[in-house]
Amino acid sequence: GGFDGSPGNLGQGGRVFGRQVWAGLQHNAMGTVVLGRVATPSSGPGSFDRWGSVDPFAPGWGINGLQSTMFPSNALREDNAILWASPTWAGFKFAASYSFNINGAEVAPSGNNTKGMTLAGNWTWGPLFLAATYDVLSAGDQLTNPTFGNPDQKATQLGGTFDFKIVKLHAAYA
């Protein structure tokens, strides 16, 4: 959970478990499957992160981090989520998540829920690190504009680092 010691309040909208809370199964060859409130694989922090190493200031470092300009890397957490994360295969790691309602309890009919989907992967080879993520948020029917329908919000992030041991180069595009 998140706690702000100054006023003594819970963070993340007053949730006791506002950061992450999940349960799942893990297999060395098949990866991990979890259910619960999970940070997206594109968000930087989190147990199944595939992006955070691209940010030279680490996720959540105020206006200096990539989250200032790239919204998927802004510590996004989704409720009602299912996530699969691969083990490392020849330097590659993948993750995919789907949320049935990203913020709060799932409600019926399902068209009222704001859904989220993330695909992410990275590859490490010696000093080289490459990452790519793709996020889709589908607003619920209550947010639909009658003229334009209910468009999805889509975001792609591409990034990488190269470590020269003296200096480390970081590059990102969204």
PDB file of C-alpha atoms in Angstrom, residues 21-174:
ATOM      1  CA  VAL A  21      -2.135  -6.768  -4.509  1.00  0.00           C
ATOM      2  CA  TRP A  22      -2.293  -9.993  -6.440  1.00  0.00           C
ATOM      3  CA  ALA A  23      -2.230 -13.774  -6.183  1.00  0.00           C
ATOM      4  CA  GLY A  24      -1.067 -16.210  -8.803  1.00  0.00           C
ATOM      5  CA  LEU A  25       0.866 -19.239  -9.948  1.00  0.00           C
ATOM      6  CA  GLN A  26       4.456 -19.488 -11.152  1.00  0.00           C
ATOM      7  CA  HIS A  27       6.203 -22.157 -13.223  1.00  0.00           C
ATOM      8  CA  ASN A  28       9.894 -21.964 -14.154  1.00  0.00           C
ATOM      9  CA  ALA A  29       9.303 -22.849 -17.818  1.00  0.00           C
ATOM     10  CA  MET A  30       5.867 -21.279 -18.401  1.00  0.00           C
ATOM     11  CA  GLY A  31       6.086 -18.038 -16.434  1.00  0.00           C
ATOM     12  CA  THR A  32       3.693 -16.423 -13.977  1.00  0.00           C
ATOM     13  CA  VAL A  33      -0.060 -15.794 -14.057  1.00  0.00           C
ATOM     14  CA  VAL A  34      -1.588 -13.431 -11.492  1.00  0.00           C
ATOM     15  CA  LEU A  35      -4.993 -11.897 -10.715  1.00  0.00           C
ATOM     16  CA  GLY A  36      -5.657  -8.678  -8.776  1.00  0.00           C
ATOM     17  CA  ARG A  37      -4.479  -5.048  -8.757  1.00  0.00           C
ATOM     18  CA  VAL A  38      -1.286  -5.019 -10.804  1.00  0.00           C
ATOM     19  CA  ALA A  39       1.068  -2.371 -12.171  1.00  0.00           C
ATOM     20  CA  THR A  40       1.040  -2.611 -15.957  1.00  0.00           C
ATOM     21  CA  PRO A  41       4.164  -4.084 -17.576  1.00  0.00           C
ATOM     22  CA  SER A  42       4.678  -0.716 -19.326  1.00  0.00           C
ATOM     23  CA  SER A  43       4.481   1.443 -16.214  1.00  0.00           C
ATOM     24  CA  GLY A  44       8.026   1.307 -14.910  1.00  0.00           C
ATOM     25  CA  PRO A  45       7.613   0.143 -11.328  1.00  0.00           C
ATOM     26  CA  GLY A  46       5.892  -3.051 -10.382  1.00  0.00           C
ATOM     27  CA  SER A  47       6.548  -6.716 -10.022  1.00  0.00           C
ATOM     28  CA  PHE A  48       6.241  -7.459 -13.754  1.00  0.00           C
ATOM     29  CA  ASP A  49       7.870  -4.351 -15.242  1.00  0.00           C
ATOM     30  CA  ARG A  50       9.294  -4.594 -18.752  1.00  0.00           C
ATOM     31  CA  TRP A  51       9.983  -0.853 -19.275  1.00  0.00           C
ATOM     32  CA  GLY A  52      11.510   0.840 -16.200  1.00  0.00           C
ATOM     33  CA  SER A  53      15.176   0.319 -17.120  1.00  0.00           C
ATOM     34  CA  VAL A  54      14.742   2.741 -20.043  1.00  0.00           C
ATOM     35  CA  ASP A  55      14.109   5.672 -17.665  1.00  0.00           C
ATOM     36  CA  PRO A  56      17.459   7.168 -16.541  1.00  0.00           C
ATOM     37  CA  PHE A  57      15.847   8.710 -13.458  1.00  0.00           C
ATOM     38  CA  ALA A  58      13.819   5.649 -12.436  1.00  0.00           C
ATOM     39  CA  PRO A  59      10.021   5.751 -12.554  1.00  0.00           C
ATOM     40  CA  GLY A  60       8.304   8.170 -10.242  1.00  0.00           C
ATOM     41  CA  TRP A  61      11.186  10.636  -9.938  1.00  0.00           C
ATOM     42  CA  GLY A  62       9.045  13.749 -10.264  1.00  0.00           C
ATOM     43  CA  ILE A  63       9.089  15.798 -13.434  1.00  0.00           C
ATOM     44  CA  ASN A  64      12.484  14.354 -14.411  1.00  0.00           C
ATOM     45  CA  GLY A  65      11.202  10.866 -15.174  1.00  0.00           C
ATOM     46  CA  LEU A  66       9.720   9.646 -18.443  1.00  0.00           C
ATOM     47  CA  GLN A  67       6.253   9.607 -16.844  1.00  0.00           C
ATOM     48  CA  SER A  68       6.119  13.384 -17.375  1.00  0.00           C
ATOM     49  CA  THR A  69       5.727  12.901 -21.119  1.00  0.00           C
ATOM     50  CA  MET A  70       4.890   9.212 -21.596  1.00  0.00           C
ATOM     51  CA  PHE A  71       1.679   8.383 -19.740  1.00  0.00           C
ATOM     52  CA  PRO A  72       2.062   4.554 -19.819  1.00  0.00           C
ATOM     53  CA  SER A  73       5.274   4.846 -17.772  1.00  0.00           C
ATOM     54  CA  ASN A  74       3.467   6.746 -15.006  1.00  0.00           C
ATOM     55  CA  ALA A  75       3.112   3.895 -12.505  1.00  0.00           C
ATOM     56  CA  LEU A  76      -0.247   2.805 -13.927  1.00  0.00           C
ATOM     57  CA  ARG A  77      -2.011   0.218 -11.800  1.00  0.00           C
ATOM     58  CA  GLU A  78      -5.133  -1.615 -12.877  1.00  0.00           C
ATOM     59  CA  ASP A  79      -7.820  -3.310 -10.800  1.00  0.00           C
ATOM     60  CA  ASN A  80      -9.576  -6.533 -11.866  1.00  0.00           C
ATOM     61  CA  ALA A  81      -6.535  -7.563 -13.897  1.00  0.00           C
ATOM     62  CA  ILE A  82      -5.103 -10.812 -15.153  1.00  0.00           C
ATOM     63  CA  LEU A  83      -1.435 -10.788 -16.121  1.00  0.00           C
ATOM     64  CA  TRP A  84       0.978 -13.302 -17.655  1.00  0.00           C
ATOM     65  CA  ALA A  85       4.728 -12.728 -17.437  1.00  0.00           C
ATOM     66  CA  SER A  86       7.206 -14.991 -19.186  1.00  0.00           C
ATOM     67  CA  PRO A  87      10.423 -16.235 -17.705  1.00  0.00           C
ATOM     68  CA  THR A  88      13.599 -15.066 -19.461  1.00  0.00           C
ATOM     69  CA  TRP A  89      14.141 -16.875 -22.772  1.00  0.00           C
ATOM     70  CA  ALA A  90      17.520 -16.116 -24.405  1.00  0.00           C
ATOM     71  CA  GLY A  91      17.447 -12.581 -22.989  1.00  0.00           C
ATOM     72  CA  PHE A  92      13.782 -11.960 -23.960  1.00  0.00           C
ATOM     73  CA  LYS A  93      11.012 -11.269 -21.415  1.00  0.00           C
ATOM     74  CA  PHE A  94       7.359 -10.712 -22.293  1.00  0.00           C
ATOM     75  CA  ALA A  95       4.222  -9.773 -20.395  1.00  0.00           C
ATOM     76  CA  ALA A  96       0.570  -9.273 -21.253  1.00  0.00           C
ATOM     77  CA  SER A  97      -2.205  -7.955 -19.035  1.00  0.00           C
ATOM     78  CA  TYR A  98      -5.926  -7.338 -19.318  1.00  0.00           C
ATOM     79  CA  SER A  99      -8.160  -5.473 -16.884  1.00  0.00           C
ATOM     80  CA  PHE A 100     -11.918  -5.923 -16.830  1.00  0.00           C
ATOM     81  CA  ASN A 101     -12.294  -2.501 -15.103  1.00  0.00           C
ATOM     82  CA  ILE A 102      -9.138  -0.513 -14.438  1.00  0.00           C
ATOM     83  CA  ASN A 103     -10.334   1.603 -11.520  1.00  0.00           C
ATOM     84  CA  GLY A 104     -12.718   0.051  -9.050  1.00  0.00           C
ATOM     85  CA  ALA A 105     -15.030  -2.893  -8.830  1.00  0.00           C
ATOM     86  CA  GLU A 106     -16.277  -4.447 -12.042  1.00  0.00           C
ATOM     87  CA  VAL A 107     -19.885  -3.474 -12.765  1.00  0.00           C
ATOM     88  CA  ALA A 108     -22.637  -4.910 -14.956  1.00  0.00           C
ATOM     89  CA  PRO A 109     -23.318  -4.509 -17.784  1.00  0.00           C
ATOM     90  CA  SER A 110     -19.681  -4.890 -18.806  1.00  0.00           C
ATOM     91  CA  GLY A 111     -20.013  -1.978 -21.261  1.00  0.00           C
ATOM     92  CA  ASN A 112     -19.884   0.356 -18.248  1.00  0.00           C
ATOM     93  CA  ASN A 113     -16.340  -0.764 -17.378  1.00  0.00           C
ATOM     94  CA  THR A 114     -13.167   0.953 -18.563  1.00  0.00           C
ATOM     95  CA  LYS A 115     -10.984  -1.887 -19.790  1.00  0.00           C
ATOM     96  CA  GLY A 116      -7.233  -1.952 -20.257  1.00  0.00           C
ATOM     97  CA  MET A 117      -4.796  -4.138 -22.172  1.00  0.00           C
ATOM     98  CA  THR A 118      -0.991  -4.063 -22.228  1.00  0.00           C
ATOM     99  CA  LEU A 119       1.588  -5.995 -24.247  1.00  0.00           C
ATOM    100  CA  ALA A 120       5.241  -5.517 -23.346  1.00  0.00           C
ATOM    101  CA  GLY A 121       8.607  -7.059 -24.002  1.00  0.00           C
ATOM    102  CA  ASN A 122      12.267  -6.436 -23.509  1.00  0.00           C
ATOM    103  CA  TRP A 123      15.566  -7.960 -24.547  1.00  0.00           C
ATOM    104  CA  THR A 124      18.941  -7.810 -22.836  1.00  0.00           C
ATOM    105  CA  TRP A 125      22.178  -8.737 -24.581  1.00  0.00           C
ATOM    106  CA  GLY A 126      25.350  -7.711 -22.785  1.00  0.00           C
ATOM    107  CA  PRO A 127      25.326  -3.900 -22.471  1.00  0.00           C
ATOM    108  CA  LEU A 128      22.250  -3.511 -24.716  1.00  0.00           C
ATOM    109  CA  PHE A 129      18.681  -3.293 -23.365  1.00  0.00           C
ATOM    110  CA  LEU A 130      15.672  -2.804 -25.675  1.00  0.00           C
ATOM    111  CA  ALA A 131      12.008  -2.501 -24.699  1.00  0.00           C
ATOM    112  CA  ALA A 132       8.661  -2.058 -26.426  1.00  0.00           C
ATOM    113  CA  THR A 133       5.175  -1.654 -24.936  1.00  0.00           C
ATOM    114  CA  TYR A 134       1.664  -1.208 -26.306  1.00  0.00           C
ATOM    115  CA  ASP A 135      -1.291  -0.089 -24.166  1.00  0.00           C
ATOM    116  CA  VAL A 136      -4.997   0.233 -25.000  1.00  0.00           C
ATOM    117  CA  LEU A 137      -7.606   1.819 -22.712  1.00  0.00           C
ATOM    118  CA  SER A 138     -11.242   1.365 -23.726  1.00  0.00           C
ATOM    119  CA  ALA A 139     -13.551   3.807 -21.954  1.00  0.00           C
ATOM    120  CA  GLY A 140     -16.871   2.521 -20.677  1.00  0.00           C
ATOM    121  CA  ASP A 141     -20.197   3.353 -22.326  1.00  0.00           C
ATOM    122  CA  GLN A 142     -20.912   6.082 -19.740  1.00  0.00           C
ATOM    123  CA  LEU A 143     -17.976   8.035 -21.200  1.00  0.00           C
ATOM    124  CA  THR A 144     -19.081   7.591 -24.810  1.00  0.00           C
ATOM    125  CA  ASN A 145     -19.461  10.677 -26.948  1.00  0.00           C
ATOM    126  CA  PRO A 146     -22.625  10.201 -29.049  1.00  0.00           C
ATOM    127  CA  THR A 147     -20.997  11.854 -32.067  1.00  0.00           C
ATOM    128  CA  PHE A 148     -17.678  10.041 -32.126  1.00  0.00           C
ATOM    129  CA  GLY A 149     -18.481   6.751 -30.406  1.00  0.00           C
ATOM    130  CA  ASN A 150     -16.150   5.268 -27.843  1.00  0.00           C
ATOM    131  CA  PRO A 151     -12.593   5.492 -29.180  1.00  0.00           C
ATOM    132  CA  ASP A 152      -9.801   3.580 -27.540  1.00  0.00           C
ATOM    133  CA  GLN A 153      -6.734   5.382 -26.238  1.00  0.00           C
ATOM    134  CA  LYS A 154      -3.628   3.674 -27.596  1.00  0.00           C
ATOM    135  CA  ALA A 155       0.000   4.247 -26.690  1.00  0.00           C
ATOM    136  CA  THR A 156       3.249   2.705 -27.912  1.00  0.00           C
ATOM    137  CA  GLN A 157       6.600   3.121 -26.176  1.00  0.00           C
ATOM    138  CA  LEU A 158       9.960   2.144 -27.669  1.00  0.00           C
ATOM    139  CA  GLY A 159      13.208   2.530 -25.795  1.00  0.00           C
ATOM    140  CA  GLY A 160      16.614   1.226 -25.007  1.00  0.00           C
ATOM    141  CA  THR A 161      19.865   1.700 -23.202  1.00  0.00           C
ATOM    142  CA  PHE A 162      23.497   0.969 -23.925  1.00  0.00           C
ATOM    143  CA  ASP A 163      25.902   0.743 -21.010  1.00  0.00           C
ATOM    144  CA  PHE A 164      29.475   1.791 -21.823  1.00  0.00           C
ATOM    145  CA  LYS A 165      30.419   1.251 -18.128  1.00  0.00           C
ATOM    146  CA  ILE A 166      31.586   4.893 -17.970  1.00  0.00           C
ATOM    147  CA  VAL A 167      28.328   6.368 -19.226  1.00  0.00           C
ATOM    148  CA  LYS A 168      24.968   4.836 -19.994  1.00  0.00           C
ATOM    149  CA  LEU A 169      22.924   6.079 -22.972  1.00  0.00           C
ATOM    150  CA  HIS A 170      19.133   6.103 -22.744  1.00  0.00           C
ATOM    151  CA  ALA A 171      16.679   6.662 -25.615  1.00  0.00           C
ATOM    152  CA  ALA A 172      12.888   6.543 -25.713  1.00  0.00           C
ATOM    153  CA  TYR A 173      10.044   7.288 -28.100  1.00  0.00           C
ATOM    154  CA  ALA A 174       6.288   7.257 -27.550  1.00  0.00           C
TER     155      ALA A 174
END
